[in-house]
Amino acid sequence: MIKQNQGKLNAVHVTIDVIISCASCTVSYFAYRFLFGHDLLYEYDYHAGMVIGLPVLVALLQILLNKICDLYRSYRSNKFIEEASNVLQAGLWLCIMQIVLAFLTGQLFTFQIAIIIYYFTNTFVSLLYRALLRKLLKYMRSKGYNKKYIALIGINNCTENFIEKIQTSPDFGYELSGYFDVAPHSAVKIPYLGNFKKISSFFRQSPPDEAIIMLSDKFQPSLGHIIAICENWGIKFSILPNMFSDFSSRIYIASFDGIPLLSMRNVPLDNTFNRFVKRTLDILVSLVMLVFLSPLMLITAVIIRVTSPGSIIFRQERVGMSNRPFTMYKFRSMKTETESDLSMTQKDDERCTRFGAFIRKFSIDELPQLFNVLKGDMSLVGPRPEIPFYVEKFRKSIPLYMVKHYVKPGITGWAQVNDLRGSDTSIEERIRYDLFYIENWSILFDIKILFQTLTKGIFSKNAR
């Protein structure tokens, strides 16, 4: 059995990443030469040393950025989308650095195409390599190789669920050595290793890769002593308190000036870099959409003006990130005299004009929210915002409803592309999808939702 192989795996990662980076430089050089008939190195009088020096420099920068983007750690129990997101981030930063360097040296026009070719080649091959490696490692772990052994210390309300997840996921590569407690438990179907006094002797004879401390409430005073035993024998440990059985969200360790804190919900968009990437995507896509959709928006505005008296744009107060109110824009789809009616829109709602019903069906009425995105009140993707009246109502009646305000509201969202739109769908179900999005955000997840919006979102049977 192979234990503690992350260091060796990282060495493999670094070696392969260097090879991929250098190969991508070579591909970008010959692709540019094939496409444009120019030799970048010799036509611009670059000496032969750059043939070796430039790819090496790029490879070193790639390794550094991979390290910064946390790519050289274990992704054993994480989804591939998280690893892929970090690969894209590292590649994007390198692309930006190359463009800035080329601009400062006056060679941006010369190298811009080659840089773009490098980025897409390097990113694609890196993702392919990590996906294949992940498949190989999962296969090896399912066959009993590359395993990590875990000893459980204590039994509490979380134990049964934890054991089930380990035993039903052999591809994670974990095996339970057994558990320590004051006495055996008939309901626990793994080996009993003895009482707490036996921990030291077990660690001496058969040290596990990791220990999970999951003491029941009455044994909490022993926690410090058990931690000391783990540290004395150099056993990595984690703590799974009894209280965590009451929480369905992912709990993680945060830090306040070096002081560890338990957080009840992991929000990737709390990270400054993640917010920057998402905001950049919002601005770029919104600008492109406004340019391409401007004829449709102009025609819509004219028809609204001609077919129904009143304003073209409907403005309404909604609740956004951190419970802050903002003014949301929509093309007016209702009769002017019914705009103050706060009741939710129903199918075949009599308040809608004939043209209003049409633009609602195809979500054309939402297009002015692109300006909300540019202003920063909204994002392209996120939980749909609600008016203050319903926020207050749902806050009191629906558990976890207010958690959706951890992030900016969106024009579309994970709930919407899963046909959870309109008043005849479950608010509780929508919140469940919103919370999944908040806790599992990645730039790839946003892109996936945007593409699905073009089909499932716009033409949803529940679109109102």
XYZ file of C-alpha atoms in Angstrom:
464
model
C 0.000 0.000 0.000
C 1.251 3.481 -0.840
C 1.056 6.115 1.890
C 1.815 9.822 2.027
C 2.594 10.141 -1.684
C 1.511 13.746 -2.146
C 5.134 14.957 -2.207
C 6.025 12.496 -4.958
C 2.850 13.373 -6.849
C 3.713 17.068 -6.644
C 7.148 16.338 -8.124
C 5.370 14.594 -11.005
C 2.990 17.558 -11.369
C 5.873 20.051 -11.538
C 7.800 17.955 -14.056
C 4.773 17.428 -16.306
C 3.766 21.111 -16.015
C 7.258 22.176 -17.153
C 7.060 19.788 -20.116
C 3.543 20.998 -21.027
C 4.584 24.647 -20.771
C 7.692 24.215 -22.938
C 5.737 22.146 -25.451
C 3.025 24.827 -25.564
C 5.666 27.468 -26.291
C 6.909 25.318 -29.161
C 3.381 24.790 -30.494
C 2.608 28.523 -30.328
C 5.862 29.327 -32.180
C 5.234 26.895 -35.050
C 1.487 27.662 -35.177
C 2.256 31.377 -35.563
C 4.835 30.580 -38.218
C 2.341 28.355 -40.090
C -0.539 30.846 -39.864
C 1.343 34.027 -40.760
C 4.504 32.811 -42.460
C 6.715 34.785 -40.048
C 9.557 33.486 -37.893
C 9.153 35.283 -34.560
C 12.707 34.622 -33.410
C 14.770 35.350 -36.482
C 12.633 37.846 -38.375
C 12.859 40.173 -35.386
C 16.556 39.417 -34.863
C 16.243 37.552 -31.572
C 19.416 35.616 -30.732
C 19.381 31.829 -30.420
C 19.553 31.960 -26.607
C 15.915 32.981 -26.528
C 14.977 29.686 -28.155
C 15.800 28.060 -24.803
C 15.591 30.990 -22.395
C 12.079 32.187 -23.172
C 10.311 28.810 -22.766
C 12.231 28.172 -19.531
C 11.215 31.574 -18.148
C 7.584 30.976 -19.096
C 7.693 27.493 -17.520
C 9.112 28.876 -14.250
C 6.393 31.528 -14.131
C 3.801 28.835 -14.813
C 5.063 26.716 -11.900
C 5.059 29.746 -9.587
C 1.499 30.688 -10.528
C 0.360 27.070 -10.200
C 1.765 27.115 -6.678
C 0.016 30.412 -5.873
C -3.259 29.033 -7.261
C -2.936 26.016 -4.936
C -2.509 23.400 -7.655
C 0.143 21.425 -5.796
C -2.036 20.031 -3.055
C -4.225 16.983 -2.707
C -7.515 17.132 -4.607
C -8.364 13.600 -3.498
C -11.838 14.407 -2.166
C -12.570 17.508 -4.273
C -14.513 17.755 -7.503
C -12.558 18.209 -10.728
C -14.292 21.527 -11.382
C -12.403 23.072 -8.440
C -9.050 21.868 -9.742
C -9.942 22.963 -13.283
C -10.894 26.422 -12.023
C -7.466 26.815 -10.432
C -5.780 25.688 -13.671
C -7.718 28.349 -15.591
C -6.828 31.011 -13.019
C -3.104 30.212 -13.152
C -3.156 30.244 -16.961
C -5.088 33.506 -17.068
C -2.628 35.245 -14.751
C 0.311 34.026 -16.862
C -1.422 35.257 -20.020
C -1.933 38.682 -18.442
C 1.704 38.816 -17.314
C 2.909 37.892 -20.804
C 0.714 40.546 -22.413
C 1.915 43.227 -19.962
C 5.558 42.236 -20.538
C 5.100 42.294 -24.321
C 3.434 45.713 -24.081
C 6.222 47.165 -21.931
C 8.864 45.921 -24.377
C 6.946 47.245 -27.375
C 6.324 43.766 -28.790
C 2.623 43.335 -27.996
C 1.555 43.375 -31.653
C 4.275 40.834 -32.463
C 3.523 38.324 -29.714
C -0.191 38.712 -28.940
C -1.336 35.873 -31.224
C 1.446 33.577 -30.011
C 0.497 34.314 -26.380
C -3.147 33.453 -27.020
C -2.161 30.216 -28.793
C 0.091 29.348 -25.843
C -2.693 30.019 -23.321
C -5.271 27.806 -24.984
C -2.775 25.035 -25.757
C -1.262 24.996 -22.268
C -4.650 25.196 -20.534
C -6.241 22.455 -22.646
C -3.325 20.025 -22.235
C -3.030 20.782 -18.489
C -6.731 20.091 -17.953
C -6.531 16.907 -20.028
C -3.466 15.701 -18.097
C -5.032 16.344 -14.683
C -8.337 14.761 -15.712
C -6.568 11.609 -16.936
C -4.351 11.477 -13.852
C -7.407 11.825 -11.640
C -9.074 8.914 -13.464
C -5.916 6.807 -13.054
C -5.582 7.573 -9.340
C -9.258 6.834 -8.700
C -8.871 3.507 -10.472
C -5.746 2.678 -8.441
C -7.459 3.612 -5.170
C -10.529 1.540 -6.011
C -8.147 -1.416 -6.480
C -6.513 -0.860 -3.096
C -3.455 1.223 -4.062
C -2.454 4.715 -2.908
C -4.630 4.425 0.187
C -4.604 6.589 3.275
C -5.534 5.023 6.599
C -7.743 6.824 9.084
C -8.324 6.071 12.760
C -11.450 7.431 14.447
C -11.155 8.664 18.014
C -14.519 8.724 19.736
C -18.077 8.166 18.565
C -20.668 10.931 18.154
C -23.688 11.835 16.027
C -21.514 12.409 12.946
C -19.753 9.031 13.011
C -22.288 6.908 11.147
C -22.590 9.368 8.237
C -18.799 9.790 8.046
C -18.181 6.031 7.918
C -20.841 5.602 5.238
C -19.258 8.271 3.004
C -15.816 6.670 3.309
C -17.077 3.146 2.619
C -19.243 4.149 -0.351
C -16.442 6.166 -2.007
C -13.509 3.764 -2.543
C -12.139 6.001 -5.280
C -11.243 8.582 -2.600
C -8.612 6.127 -1.396
C -9.362 6.193 2.340
C -9.582 3.131 4.573
C -10.771 3.130 8.180
C -8.352 1.345 10.509
C -10.954 1.326 13.276
C -12.142 3.425 16.191
C -11.321 4.169 19.830
C -14.005 4.690 22.466
C -14.731 3.696 26.044
C -16.492 0.536 24.826
C -17.423 -1.167 21.537
C -20.584 -0.012 19.754
C -22.643 -2.661 18.001
C -23.906 -0.124 15.455
C -20.366 0.789 14.299
C -19.285 -1.708 11.650
C -15.525 -1.097 11.701
C -12.874 -2.650 14.000
C -12.828 -1.583 17.651
C -9.257 -0.590 18.558
C -9.717 -0.138 22.297
C -10.384 2.630 24.794
C -8.630 5.984 24.787
C -5.699 4.589 26.820
C -4.792 2.365 23.844
C -4.258 5.265 21.409
C -0.531 5.726 22.104
C 0.321 2.035 21.769
C -1.622 1.799 18.499
C 0.112 4.869 17.070
C 3.468 3.328 18.019
C 2.768 -0.014 16.330
C 0.538 0.928 13.358
C 0.541 4.702 12.838
C -2.361 5.823 10.593
C -2.025 8.552 8.008
C -4.623 10.646 9.804
C -6.877 10.618 12.866
C -10.387 12.019 13.013
C -11.389 13.129 16.506
C -15.157 12.928 16.932
C -15.809 12.953 20.658
C -19.309 12.992 22.096
C -20.223 15.917 24.314
C -19.408 14.173 27.601
C -15.832 13.459 26.512
C -15.059 16.987 25.290
C -12.850 17.680 28.378
C -10.491 14.976 27.052
C -10.004 16.765 23.729
C -6.801 18.568 24.719
C -5.205 15.364 25.982
C -6.084 13.447 22.792
C -4.735 16.264 20.592
C -1.495 16.148 22.576
C -1.193 12.387 21.908
C -1.684 12.922 18.148
C 0.918 15.691 18.026
C 3.354 13.697 20.175
C 3.269 10.861 17.627
C 3.219 13.184 14.590
C -0.222 12.037 13.471
C -2.149 14.542 11.377
C -5.616 15.022 12.860
C -8.921 16.726 12.182
C -11.822 17.396 14.533
C -15.450 16.590 13.749
C -17.498 17.960 16.684
C -20.815 16.455 17.692
C -22.635 19.712 16.909
C -21.788 19.454 13.182
C -24.460 16.799 12.728
C -27.014 19.635 12.946
C -25.537 21.487 9.950
C -25.985 20.483 6.327
C -23.563 23.064 4.942
C -19.850 22.612 4.436
C -17.963 23.854 7.479
C -14.411 25.098 7.137
C -11.656 26.756 9.099
C -11.265 30.497 8.650
C -8.748 32.788 10.318
C -8.912 36.122 12.076
C -5.403 37.566 12.400
C -3.993 34.088 13.026
C -6.833 32.981 15.310
C -8.634 29.910 13.855
C -12.386 30.209 13.458
C -15.042 27.696 12.466
C -17.183 29.010 9.627
C -20.524 27.438 8.840
C -20.429 28.058 5.108
C -17.650 28.218 2.546
C -18.217 31.107 0.129
C -15.603 31.082 -2.676
C -16.600 34.636 -3.676
C -15.262 35.906 -0.355
C -11.877 35.511 -2.037
C -10.652 38.756 -3.627
C -9.225 37.056 -6.712
C -12.449 35.115 -7.319
C -14.486 38.323 -7.079
C -12.111 40.011 -9.540
C -12.453 37.159 -12.051
C -16.243 37.118 -11.753
C -16.488 40.907 -12.056
C -14.239 40.863 -15.132
C -16.473 38.243 -16.757
C -19.573 40.275 -15.865
C -18.246 43.457 -17.467
C -16.877 41.852 -20.628
C -19.932 39.674 -21.343
C -22.384 42.470 -20.491
C -20.684 44.884 -22.877
C -20.640 42.296 -25.668
C -24.297 41.425 -25.079
C -25.342 45.082 -25.049
C -23.623 45.612 -28.389
C -25.155 42.536 -30.050
C -28.582 42.878 -28.455
C -28.959 46.635 -28.882
C -31.143 46.261 -32.051
C -33.470 43.872 -30.193
C -33.605 46.193 -27.171
C -34.344 49.200 -29.404
C -37.171 47.358 -31.209
C -38.583 46.213 -27.834
C -38.533 49.770 -26.484
C -40.324 51.120 -29.568
C -43.049 48.451 -29.428
C -43.648 49.061 -25.704
C -43.997 52.796 -26.373
C -46.413 52.260 -29.285
C -48.590 49.514 -27.800
C -48.994 50.661 -24.194
C -49.051 54.043 -22.458
C -46.418 54.575 -19.775
C -42.687 54.319 -19.319
C -40.525 51.920 -21.301
C -38.356 50.904 -18.352
C -39.892 49.536 -15.166
C -37.884 50.357 -12.046
C -38.378 48.431 -8.842
C -36.518 48.235 -5.542
C -34.919 44.852 -4.916
C -32.677 43.484 -2.167
C -29.112 42.736 -3.193
C -25.852 41.589 -1.660
C -25.530 42.140 2.109
C -29.263 43.006 2.216
C -28.642 46.347 0.499
C -31.534 47.678 -1.611
C -30.969 48.716 -5.215
C -33.087 49.740 -8.193
C -33.511 46.953 -10.732
C -34.410 47.712 -14.370
C -36.731 45.743 -16.642
C -38.663 46.427 -19.810
C -42.191 47.226 -18.677
C -44.452 44.264 -19.371
C -47.481 45.251 -17.256
C -50.165 47.858 -17.487
C -49.142 51.068 -15.805
C -52.031 51.043 -13.337
C -50.991 47.637 -11.970
C -47.306 48.396 -11.331
C -47.848 48.987 -7.605
C -49.370 45.512 -7.188
C -46.762 43.463 -5.325
C -48.350 40.060 -5.845
C -46.226 37.550 -7.750
C -46.755 37.142 -11.462
C -48.932 34.194 -12.440
C -49.311 32.310 -15.704
C -51.558 34.279 -18.085
C -51.451 37.198 -15.619
C -54.114 39.751 -16.574
C -51.834 42.609 -15.508
C -49.476 41.903 -18.422
C -49.941 43.615 -21.754
C -50.085 41.382 -24.828
C -46.541 42.322 -25.819
C -45.479 42.139 -22.180
C -46.519 38.499 -22.009
C -44.408 37.831 -25.104
C -41.212 39.435 -23.779
C -41.682 37.684 -20.429
C -41.979 34.323 -22.159
C -38.561 34.744 -23.759
C -37.006 36.741 -20.859
C -36.485 39.781 -23.103
C -37.853 41.956 -20.300
C -34.735 41.117 -18.261
C -32.237 42.600 -20.748
C -32.022 46.086 -19.119
C -30.524 44.335 -16.094
C -27.285 44.242 -18.065
C -26.971 47.874 -16.970
C -27.425 46.735 -13.357
C -24.521 44.362 -13.956
C -22.301 47.151 -15.308
C -23.231 49.331 -12.316
C -22.186 46.533 -9.968
C -25.598 46.005 -8.336
C -25.983 42.594 -9.970
C -23.966 39.837 -11.603
C -24.753 37.848 -14.726
C -25.139 34.740 -12.579
C -26.453 34.547 -9.035
C -29.612 34.125 -6.962
C -32.540 36.130 -8.325
C -33.244 39.283 -6.273
C -36.587 39.806 -4.573
C -38.507 42.893 -3.499
C -38.181 43.898 0.201
C -41.774 42.866 1.004
C -41.159 39.236 0.033
C -37.655 39.162 1.506
C -39.117 40.015 4.901
C -41.908 37.467 4.434
C -39.624 34.621 3.334
C -37.008 35.471 5.963
C -39.494 34.510 8.659
C -40.937 31.416 6.999
C -38.144 29.787 4.952
C -34.968 28.529 6.679
C -31.682 29.826 5.253
C -33.488 32.208 2.880
C -31.250 35.155 3.780
C -28.057 33.250 2.962
C -28.710 34.001 -0.738
C -27.656 37.595 -0.006
C -24.049 36.513 0.653
C -23.374 37.180 -3.060
C -24.641 39.562 -5.711
C -27.994 38.686 -7.272
C -27.952 37.563 -10.883
C -29.894 37.884 -14.113
C -29.864 34.097 -14.289
C -28.925 31.413 -11.808
C -28.537 27.733 -11.023
C -32.171 27.512 -9.923
C -33.426 29.190 -13.095
C -31.645 26.818 -15.493
C -33.139 23.936 -13.502
C -36.682 25.138 -14.324
C -37.249 26.762 -10.937
C -38.774 29.995 -12.206
C -42.132 31.554 -11.530
C -44.506 31.606 -8.592
C -45.668 28.024 -9.100
C -42.246 26.590 -8.192
C -41.049 25.869 -4.665
C -39.239 28.752 -2.944
C -37.539 26.223 -0.635
C -36.244 24.301 -3.654
C -34.969 27.497 -5.258
C -33.089 28.382 -2.071
C -31.508 24.922 -2.019
C -30.157 25.484 -5.538
C -29.028 29.019 -4.664
C -27.085 27.746 -1.650
C -25.433 25.057 -3.770
C -24.330 27.753 -6.224
C -22.981 30.015 -3.451
C -20.931 27.225 -1.869
C -19.693 25.667 -5.133
C -19.014 28.768 -7.228
C -16.311 28.667 -9.856
C -15.812 30.585 -13.085
C -16.534 27.361 -15.008
C -19.798 26.987 -13.091
C -20.805 30.518 -14.158
C -19.955 29.793 -17.787
C -21.942 26.548 -17.649
C -25.002 28.391 -16.296
C -24.715 31.111 -18.950
C -24.660 28.521 -21.738
C -27.587 26.625 -20.230
C -29.518 29.888 -19.967
C -29.474 30.168 -23.759
C -31.555 26.993 -23.945
C -33.049 25.787 -20.667
C -33.289 29.214 -19.031
C -34.832 31.306 -21.789
C -37.207 28.631 -23.052
C -38.087 27.199 -19.651
C -41.636 25.963 -19.319
C -41.839 27.989 -16.092
C -40.629 31.288 -17.578
C -42.857 34.168 -16.605
